[in-house]
Coordinates of C-alpha atoms and ligand atoms in Angstrom, one line a residue:
M156 CA 38.5 55.6 155.9
S157 CA 41.0 54.7 153.3
S158 CA 39.8 54.0 149.7
D159 CA 41.1 50.4 149.8
V160 CA 38.2 49.5 152.0
P161 CA 35.8 47.7 149.7
L162 CA 32.7 49.7 148.8
Y163 CA 29.4 48.0 147.9
D164 CA 26.0 49.3 147.0
A165 CA 24.4 47.1 149.7
A166 CA 25.6 44.9 152.6
V167 CA 23.3 42.2 153.7
I168 CA 24.0 41.0 157.3
G169 CA 23.1 37.4 157.8
G170 CA 23.4 34.4 155.6
G171 CA 20.2 32.6 156.4
L172 CA 17.1 32.1 154.2
A173 CA 16.2 35.8 154.2
G174 CA 19.7 37.0 153.7
C175 CA 20.4 34.7 150.8
A176 CA 17.1 35.7 149.1
V177 CA 17.7 39.4 149.7
L178 CA 21.2 39.1 148.3
R179 CA 19.8 37.5 145.2
A180 CA 17.1 40.0 144.7
L181 CA 19.3 43.0 145.0
T182 CA 22.1 41.5 142.9
L183 CA 19.6 40.6 140.1
G184 CA 18.4 44.2 140.5
G185 CA 21.8 45.4 139.4
L186 CA 23.4 46.3 142.8
R187 CA 26.9 45.4 143.8
C188 CA 26.3 43.5 147.0
V189 CA 28.1 41.7 149.8
L190 CA 26.7 39.3 152.3
L191 CA 28.3 39.1 155.8
E192 CA 27.8 35.9 157.7
R193 CA 29.1 35.3 161.2
G194 CA 29.2 31.5 160.9
A195 CA 31.7 29.4 158.9
D196 CA 28.9 28.7 156.4
L197 CA 25.6 29.9 155.2
L198 CA 22.4 28.6 157.0
S199 CA 24.3 28.0 160.2
G200 CA 21.7 29.8 162.4
A201 CA 17.9 29.7 162.4
S202 CA 17.8 28.4 158.9
K203 CA 19.8 25.3 159.8
G204 CA 16.8 23.3 161.0
N205 CA 13.1 23.5 160.1
S206 CA 10.3 21.3 158.9
A207 CA 11.0 22.0 155.2
I208 CA 7.3 22.7 154.3
L209 CA 6.4 25.1 151.5
H210 CA 3.3 26.5 153.1
T211 CA 0.3 28.0 151.4
G212 CA -0.4 30.6 154.2
F213 CA -3.9 29.1 154.8
D214 CA -3.6 29.7 158.6
A215 CA -1.6 33.0 158.6
P216 CA -3.2 36.1 160.0
P217 CA -5.3 37.7 157.2
G218 CA -3.8 40.9 156.0
S219 CA -0.4 40.2 157.6
L220 CA 2.9 40.9 155.9
E221 CA 3.9 37.3 156.7
L222 CA 0.9 36.1 154.6
R223 CA 1.7 38.4 151.7
L224 CA 5.3 37.4 151.6
M225 CA 4.7 33.7 152.1
Q226 CA 2.3 33.7 149.1
A227 CA 4.7 35.8 147.0
G228 CA 7.7 33.6 148.0
R229 CA 5.8 30.4 147.3
A230 CA 4.7 31.6 143.9
D231 CA 8.3 32.6 143.1
Y232 CA 9.7 29.3 144.2
L233 CA 7.3 27.4 142.0
A234 CA 8.2 29.7 139.1
I235 CA 11.9 29.4 139.3
R236 CA 12.5 26.0 140.8
E237 CA 12.8 24.0 137.5
R238 CA 15.3 26.4 136.1
M239 CA 17.4 25.9 139.3
N240 CA 16.7 22.2 139.6
L241 CA 15.0 22.7 143.0
P242 CA 12.8 19.8 144.0
L243 CA 9.1 19.8 145.1
L244 CA 7.3 16.9 146.6
E245 CA 3.6 17.5 146.1
T246 CA 2.0 15.9 149.2
D247 CA -0.7 18.3 150.2
A248 CA -1.7 18.2 153.9
V249 CA -4.4 16.7 156.1
L250 CA -5.1 18.9 159.1
A251 CA -6.4 16.5 161.7
A252 CA -8.6 17.2 164.7
W253 CA -8.2 14.7 167.6
S254 CA -11.0 15.9 169.9
E255 CA -14.5 17.4 169.8
Q256 CA -13.0 20.7 170.8
E257 CA -10.5 20.7 167.9
L258 CA -13.2 19.5 165.5
Q259 CA -15.1 22.8 166.3
R260 CA -12.1 24.7 165.1
L261 CA -12.0 23.2 161.6
P262 CA -14.7 25.4 160.0
V263 CA -13.0 28.5 161.4
I264 CA -9.7 27.4 159.9
A265 CA -11.3 26.6 156.5
D266 CA -12.9 30.1 156.6
Q267 CA -9.5 31.7 157.3
A268 CA -8.0 29.7 154.4
H269 CA -10.7 31.0 152.1
R270 CA -10.1 34.6 153.3
N271 CA -6.4 34.1 152.7
G272 CA -7.1 33.1 149.1
V273 CA -6.1 29.4 149.6
D274 CA -8.5 27.4 147.4
G275 CA -9.6 23.9 148.0
V276 CA -9.4 23.7 151.8
R277 CA -12.4 21.6 152.7
P278 CA -13.6 19.0 155.3
L279 CA -12.8 15.4 154.4
A280 CA -15.3 12.6 154.9
R281 CA -14.0 9.7 157.0
D282 CA -13.3 7.5 154.0
E283 CA -11.5 10.4 152.3
I284 CA -9.3 10.9 155.3
F285 CA -8.1 7.3 155.2
A286 CA -7.8 7.4 151.4
K287 CA -5.3 10.3 151.8
A288 CA -3.6 9.0 155.0
P289 CA -4.3 5.3 155.3
H290 CA -2.2 4.8 158.4
L291 CA -3.6 7.7 160.4
G292 CA -4.7 6.9 163.9
P293 CA -8.3 5.6 164.1
D294 CA -9.1 8.1 166.9
V295 CA -9.0 11.0 164.4
A296 CA -12.2 13.1 165.0
G297 CA -12.2 14.8 161.6
A298 CA -9.9 16.6 159.1
L299 CA -9.5 19.3 156.5
L300 CA -7.7 18.8 153.2
V301 CA -5.1 21.5 152.7
P302 CA -4.0 21.3 149.0
G303 CA -0.8 22.9 148.1
E304 CA 1.2 22.3 151.3
H305 CA 4.2 20.7 149.9
L306 CA 7.8 19.8 150.8
I307 CA 11.1 21.2 149.5
D308 CA 14.8 20.8 150.2
P309 CA 15.3 23.5 152.9
W310 CA 19.0 23.9 152.0
S311 CA 19.4 23.6 148.3
A312 CA 16.9 26.4 147.8
P313 CA 18.7 29.1 149.8
H314 CA 22.0 27.8 148.5
A315 CA 20.6 28.3 145.0
Y316 CA 19.6 31.9 145.8
A317 CA 23.1 32.7 147.2
L318 CA 24.9 31.0 144.4
Q319 CA 22.9 32.8 141.8
A320 CA 23.9 36.1 143.5
V321 CA 27.6 35.1 143.5
L322 CA 27.5 34.0 139.8
N323 CA 26.1 37.5 139.0
G324 CA 28.8 39.4 140.9
A325 CA 27.9 39.3 144.6
A326 CA 30.5 38.6 147.3
I327 CA 29.9 36.4 150.4
L328 CA 32.2 36.7 153.4
R329 CA 31.8 34.0 156.0
R330 CA 33.2 34.2 159.6
A331 CA 32.6 37.9 159.1
E332 CA 30.6 38.8 162.2
V333 CA 29.5 42.5 162.1
R334 CA 30.7 44.1 165.4
G335 CA 30.1 47.8 164.7
A336 CA 28.4 50.1 162.3
R337 CA 29.5 53.7 161.6
R338 CA 27.3 56.1 159.6
E339 CA 29.3 58.1 157.1
A340 CA 28.4 60.3 154.1
G341 CA 26.6 58.1 151.6
G342 CA 26.3 55.0 153.8
W343 CA 28.0 52.9 156.4
T344 CA 31.3 51.4 157.4
L345 CA 30.8 48.1 159.0
D346 CA 33.4 46.7 161.4
T347 CA 33.5 43.0 160.7
A348 CA 35.6 40.1 161.8
A349 CA 37.0 40.1 158.2
G350 CA 37.9 43.8 158.4
P351 CA 36.0 47.0 157.5
V352 CA 33.4 46.9 154.7
R353 CA 31.7 50.0 153.3
A354 CA 28.2 50.0 151.8
G355 CA 25.7 52.6 150.6
L356 CA 22.9 50.7 152.3
V357 CA 22.6 48.0 155.0
V358 CA 20.0 45.2 155.1
N359 CA 19.8 43.5 158.5
C360 CA 18.7 39.9 158.0
A361 CA 20.5 38.6 161.1
G362 CA 17.9 36.1 162.3
N363 CA 18.4 35.2 166.0
F364 CA 20.8 38.2 166.3
G365 CA 18.6 40.7 164.5
D366 CA 17.9 42.8 167.5
R367 CA 21.6 42.9 168.4
V368 CA 22.6 44.0 164.9
E369 CA 19.8 46.6 165.0
A370 CA 21.2 47.9 168.4
L371 CA 24.5 48.7 166.5
H372 CA 22.7 51.9 165.3
R373 CA 19.5 52.4 167.3
D374 CA 17.1 51.0 169.9
S375 CA 15.9 47.8 168.3
P376 CA 12.2 47.9 167.5
F377 CA 11.9 44.3 168.4
T378 CA 13.5 41.8 170.8
I379 CA 14.4 38.3 169.7
K380 CA 12.7 35.7 171.9
P381 CA 14.4 32.5 170.8
R382 CA 11.9 29.6 170.4
K383 CA 13.4 26.2 170.1
G384 CA 11.8 23.4 168.1
Q385 CA 13.0 19.8 168.6
F386 CA 12.5 17.2 165.9
V387 CA 12.7 13.5 165.6
V388 CA 13.6 11.9 162.2
F389 CA 12.4 8.4 161.6
D390 CA 14.2 6.0 159.4
K391 CA 13.3 5.7 155.7
T392 CA 11.5 2.5 156.4
A393 CA 8.8 4.6 157.9
R394 CA 8.1 6.5 154.7
R395 CA 5.7 3.8 153.5
F396 CA 3.3 4.8 156.2
L397 CA 2.9 8.4 155.2
S398 CA 2.4 10.1 151.8
T399 CA 0.9 13.4 153.0
I400 CA 1.8 16.0 155.7
V401 CA -0.4 15.6 158.8
L402 CA -0.9 18.9 160.5
P403 CA -2.4 19.5 163.9
V404 CA -5.0 22.2 164.7
P405 CA -2.7 25.3 165.1
N406 CA -2.9 27.8 167.9
E407 CA -1.8 31.5 168.2
R408 CA 1.8 30.7 169.0
T409 CA 2.6 27.6 166.9
K410 CA 1.5 25.5 164.1
G411 CA 2.1 22.6 166.5
V412 CA 3.6 19.2 166.1
V413 CA 3.6 18.0 162.4
V414 CA 4.2 14.5 161.1
T415 CA 5.5 14.8 157.6
P416 CA 7.5 12.9 155.0
T417 CA 10.7 14.7 154.1
I418 CA 11.9 15.2 150.5
F419 CA 14.8 12.9 151.4
G420 CA 12.6 9.9 152.2
N421 CA 12.4 10.0 155.9
V422 CA 9.5 10.9 158.2
L423 CA 9.8 13.8 160.5
V424 CA 7.9 14.7 163.7
G425 CA 8.1 18.1 165.4
P426 CA 8.7 20.8 166.3
T427 CA 8.2 21.6 169.9
A428 CA 7.9 25.3 170.7
E429 CA 10.1 26.1 173.7
E430 CA 11.1 29.6 174.8
Q431 CA 14.7 29.9 175.8
E432 CA 17.3 32.6 176.4
E433 CA 20.0 30.9 174.4
R434 CA 20.1 32.0 170.7
E435 CA 22.6 29.5 169.2
I436 CA 22.6 26.2 171.1
G437 CA 19.6 24.1 170.3
T438 CA 20.0 21.0 172.5
V439 CA 17.6 18.1 172.4
D440 CA 16.3 16.4 175.6
R441 CA 15.0 13.0 176.3
A442 CA 11.6 14.1 177.7
A443 CA 10.8 16.2 174.7
L444 CA 11.9 13.6 172.2
E445 CA 9.9 10.9 174.0
A446 CA 6.9 13.1 173.9
L447 CA 7.4 13.7 170.1
I448 CA 7.8 9.9 169.5
G449 CA 4.6 9.3 171.6
A450 CA 2.7 12.0 169.6
A451 CA 3.9 10.4 166.3
G452 CA 2.7 7.0 167.5
R453 CA -0.8 8.4 168.3
I454 CA -1.0 10.2 164.9
V455 CA 0.4 7.4 162.8
P456 CA 0.4 4.2 165.0
A457 CA 2.7 2.3 162.7
L458 CA 5.5 4.7 163.6
R459 CA 5.6 3.1 167.1
D460 CA 7.6 0.2 165.6
E461 CA 9.9 2.4 163.4
P462 CA 13.5 3.2 164.3
V463 CA 14.6 6.8 164.8
T464 CA 17.5 7.9 162.7
A465 CA 18.3 11.3 164.1
T466 CA 17.1 14.2 166.3
Y467 CA 17.8 17.9 166.0
A468 CA 16.6 21.3 167.1
G469 CA 16.2 24.5 165.3
I470 CA 15.8 28.0 166.9
R471 CA 13.2 30.3 165.6
P472 CA 13.9 34.1 165.8
A473 CA 10.5 34.9 167.3
T474 CA 9.8 38.4 168.7
Q475 CA 7.1 40.1 170.8
F476 CA 5.2 40.5 167.5
K477 CA 3.5 37.7 165.5
D478 CA 4.2 39.4 162.2
F479 CA 7.5 39.9 160.4
V480 CA 9.2 43.3 161.1
I481 CA 10.4 44.6 157.8
E482 CA 11.0 48.3 157.7
A483 CA 13.1 50.8 155.6
L484 CA 14.8 53.8 157.3
P485 CA 15.5 56.1 154.4
A486 CA 17.4 58.7 156.3
E487 CA 19.5 56.0 157.9
R488 CA 20.1 54.1 154.6
W489 CA 19.2 50.9 156.5
I490 CA 16.5 48.2 156.1
V491 CA 15.7 45.6 158.7
A492 CA 14.0 42.2 158.1
G493 CA 13.5 40.8 161.6
G494 CA 11.4 38.2 163.3
I495 CA 11.4 35.9 160.3
R496 CA 10.1 32.8 162.0
S497 CA 9.4 29.3 160.8
T498 CA 7.6 30.5 157.7
G499 CA 10.8 32.1 156.4
L500 CA 11.5 29.1 154.2
T501 CA 8.3 29.8 152.3
A502 CA 8.6 33.5 152.5
A503 CA 12.3 34.0 151.6
L504 CA 11.9 34.9 147.9
G505 CA 8.9 37.1 148.8
I506 CA 11.1 38.9 151.4
G507 CA 13.7 39.3 148.7
Q508 CA 11.1 40.9 146.4
H509 CA 9.8 43.1 149.2
V510 CA 13.2 44.4 150.2
A511 CA 14.1 45.1 146.6
A512 CA 10.9 47.1 146.3
L513 CA 11.8 49.1 149.4
V514 CA 15.3 49.7 148.0
A515 CA 13.8 51.0 144.7
E516 CA 11.3 53.1 146.6
H517 CA 13.6 54.7 149.1
F518 CA 17.2 54.4 148.0
V519 CA 18.2 53.7 144.5
G520 CA 16.6 52.6 141.3
L521 CA 17.2 49.0 140.3
K522 CA 18.3 48.0 136.8
P523 CA 17.6 44.3 136.5
L524 CA 20.5 42.4 135.0
N525 CA 20.2 41.5 131.4
D526 CA 20.4 37.7 131.0
P527 CA 21.7 36.8 134.5
A528 CA 23.4 33.5 135.1
W529 CA 21.2 30.7 136.6
P530 CA 22.8 27.9 138.6
R531 CA 21.4 24.3 138.6
M532 CA 21.6 22.7 142.0
P533 CA 22.4 19.0 142.6
N534 CA 19.2 17.1 143.3
L535 CA 19.1 15.3 146.7
A536 CA 15.4 14.5 146.7
E537 CA 14.4 10.8 146.9
H538 CA 11.7 11.0 144.2
L539 CA 13.9 12.5 141.4
P540 CA 17.0 11.1 139.6
R541 CA 20.2 11.6 141.6
D542 CA 23.5 12.6 140.0
H543 CA 25.1 9.5 141.4
Q544 CA 22.8 7.3 139.3
R545 CA 24.6 8.6 136.2
P546 CA 27.5 6.4 135.0
G547 CA 31.0 7.6 135.9
R548 CA 30.0 9.5 139.0
G549 CA 32.7 8.1 141.3
D550 CA 32.6 5.7 144.2
L551 CA 30.1 5.8 147.0
V552 CA 31.3 7.4 150.2
C553 CA 28.1 7.7 152.2
L554 CA 26.3 4.4 151.8
C555 CA 23.1 5.5 153.6
E556 CA 22.4 8.5 151.5
Y557 CA 24.2 7.3 148.3
V558 CA 26.7 10.2 148.2
T559 CA 29.6 9.8 145.9
A560 CA 33.2 11.1 146.2
D561 CA 32.5 13.3 143.2
E562 CA 29.5 14.9 144.9
I563 CA 31.6 15.6 148.0
E564 CA 34.4 17.1 145.9
A565 CA 31.9 19.3 144.1
A566 CA 30.6 20.6 147.4
L567 CA 34.1 21.4 148.6
A568 CA 34.9 23.4 145.4
G569 CA 33.3 25.9 143.2
P570 CA 32.1 29.4 143.9
L571 CA 30.2 28.5 147.1
P572 CA 32.2 25.8 148.8
A573 CA 31.2 24.2 152.1
G574 CA 32.7 26.2 155.0
D575 CA 32.3 23.5 157.7
L576 CA 31.1 19.9 158.1
G577 CA 27.6 21.2 158.7
G578 CA 27.6 23.0 155.4
L579 CA 29.0 19.9 153.7
K580 CA 26.2 17.8 155.1
R581 CA 23.6 20.3 154.0
R582 CA 25.0 20.4 150.5
T583 CA 25.4 16.6 150.0
R584 CA 23.5 14.7 152.8
A585 CA 26.7 12.8 153.6
M586 CA 26.6 11.7 157.2
M587 CA 22.9 12.4 157.5
G588 CA 21.6 8.9 156.9
R589 CA 20.8 6.0 159.2
C590 CA 24.3 5.5 160.4
Q591 CA 24.7 9.3 161.1
G592 CA 28.3 9.2 159.8
F593 CA 29.5 6.1 161.6
N594 CA 30.7 4.6 158.4
C595 CA 31.7 7.6 156.3
Q596 CA 32.7 10.4 158.6
A597 CA 36.4 9.5 158.7
R598 CA 36.6 9.5 154.9
V599 CA 34.5 12.6 154.5
C600 CA 36.8 14.4 157.1
A601 CA 39.9 13.2 155.2
M602 CA 38.5 14.6 152.0
A603 CA 37.6 17.9 153.7
E604 CA 40.9 18.3 155.6
G605 CA 42.5 21.7 155.1
R606 CA 39.6 22.8 152.8
L607 CA 37.1 24.1 155.4
L608 CA 37.0 27.7 156.5
E609 CA 39.2 28.3 159.5
A610 CA 39.5 32.1 159.2
P611 CA 37.3 34.9 157.9
E612 CA 37.0 35.3 154.1
M613 CA 38.5 38.6 153.3
P614 CA 37.0 41.2 151.0
H615 CA 38.8 42.1 147.8
A616 CA 39.9 45.7 147.8
A617 CA 37.7 48.1 145.9
Ligands
G3P154 O1 5.6 26.2 165.3 P1 5.6 27.2 164.2 O2 4.4 28.0 164.0 O3 6.8 28.1 164.3 O4 5.7 26.4 162.8 C1 6.6 25.4 162.7 C2 6.4 24.7 161.4 O5 7.3 23.7 161.3 C3 6.5 25.6 160.2 O6 6.8 24.9 159.0

């Protein structure tokens, strides 16, 4: 391979939550890294849609890697968030039982929370339930308080991780699907849609394509079993009926249908948990949406009269295993982080730490950067001051979400510009409000014209 093929210490495959956090951790550990993303922008796969909850791990299997990394990731998020201007809405959760059978499960869940080191999970008396969730359905049979279950912005967090990596020297190549991997002395040459890339070490964080990327070099130790989750977003008028997350009694397969405020001021209900073959296309269907709206109305009856703003579906990269599959293959110079399901939002920074520890143990010593650069992200949360509220921030383009022309310009520029309209929405919330872009989309598209990513981003020669 010619020497003008760029050479990195590590190549991270996949620009979702795990990939962004791993890129950050390895870059801050002093490695020269590249992230290879198949989509036109980061977070365009499994990490595109989730319930945006920063979990405590109260119901995770005791002793699991998922639990350990959720708790490490949560602690790290809380430690760095102010420095990055990442929001947190401290709502706690009420885990509600709706039948005698579910009621019997509550002591078991409280005991599991205790074993998982989550303090303060306790039964609520009936008056305490309605003090915490005044609009909860009167049929509730009982509930646990789960302190510490909070809400975050599911997009500004991973963008912050990726941006910090870029500011400290990492490269990100989008529209750079990895199609082949060739083992060579000292590492790998990856055949990507953006051309060949060499790396001393590969980290597979490819989400819903994790098993296919694994199959580029061996029989994959897991099979992705895509699990769709449909959601309904109620209008911001619904927010007054809910100030805490309402969780159902979970089962082995899913945490179940949650009714939750969002950090952006809406109310969300979902997800469903539907097995499907398709890895990319998450369609919504009327029957499931009506069932979700019906469930929301039973849990919080006032929602029956509230308008719906949007619907969406995310696809979880579930596997035949409940736990995450994170493994280092020292002889192969390869690490895989697979089966990172819904709890990946909480666990991401923990996954970054864990992969960095595996790298240090098996591959190369890390030399943490001295005085790394720290980005500050635009705040899009409803409960904190927005940039547009400052004088001189330009005219409003998206009237529903109060997004200014300056904010859209900023998202189209800089070291991590939006690659497509989805990326622009996730960075600004333009077109995500109650009109869903009816009023602003033409103007947003005009601003973005010629500036989105039509072709692969090419690596710089080494
Ligand atoms: O159904 P689960 O268990 O994948 O969890 C979905 C929740 O929305 C996680 O935040």
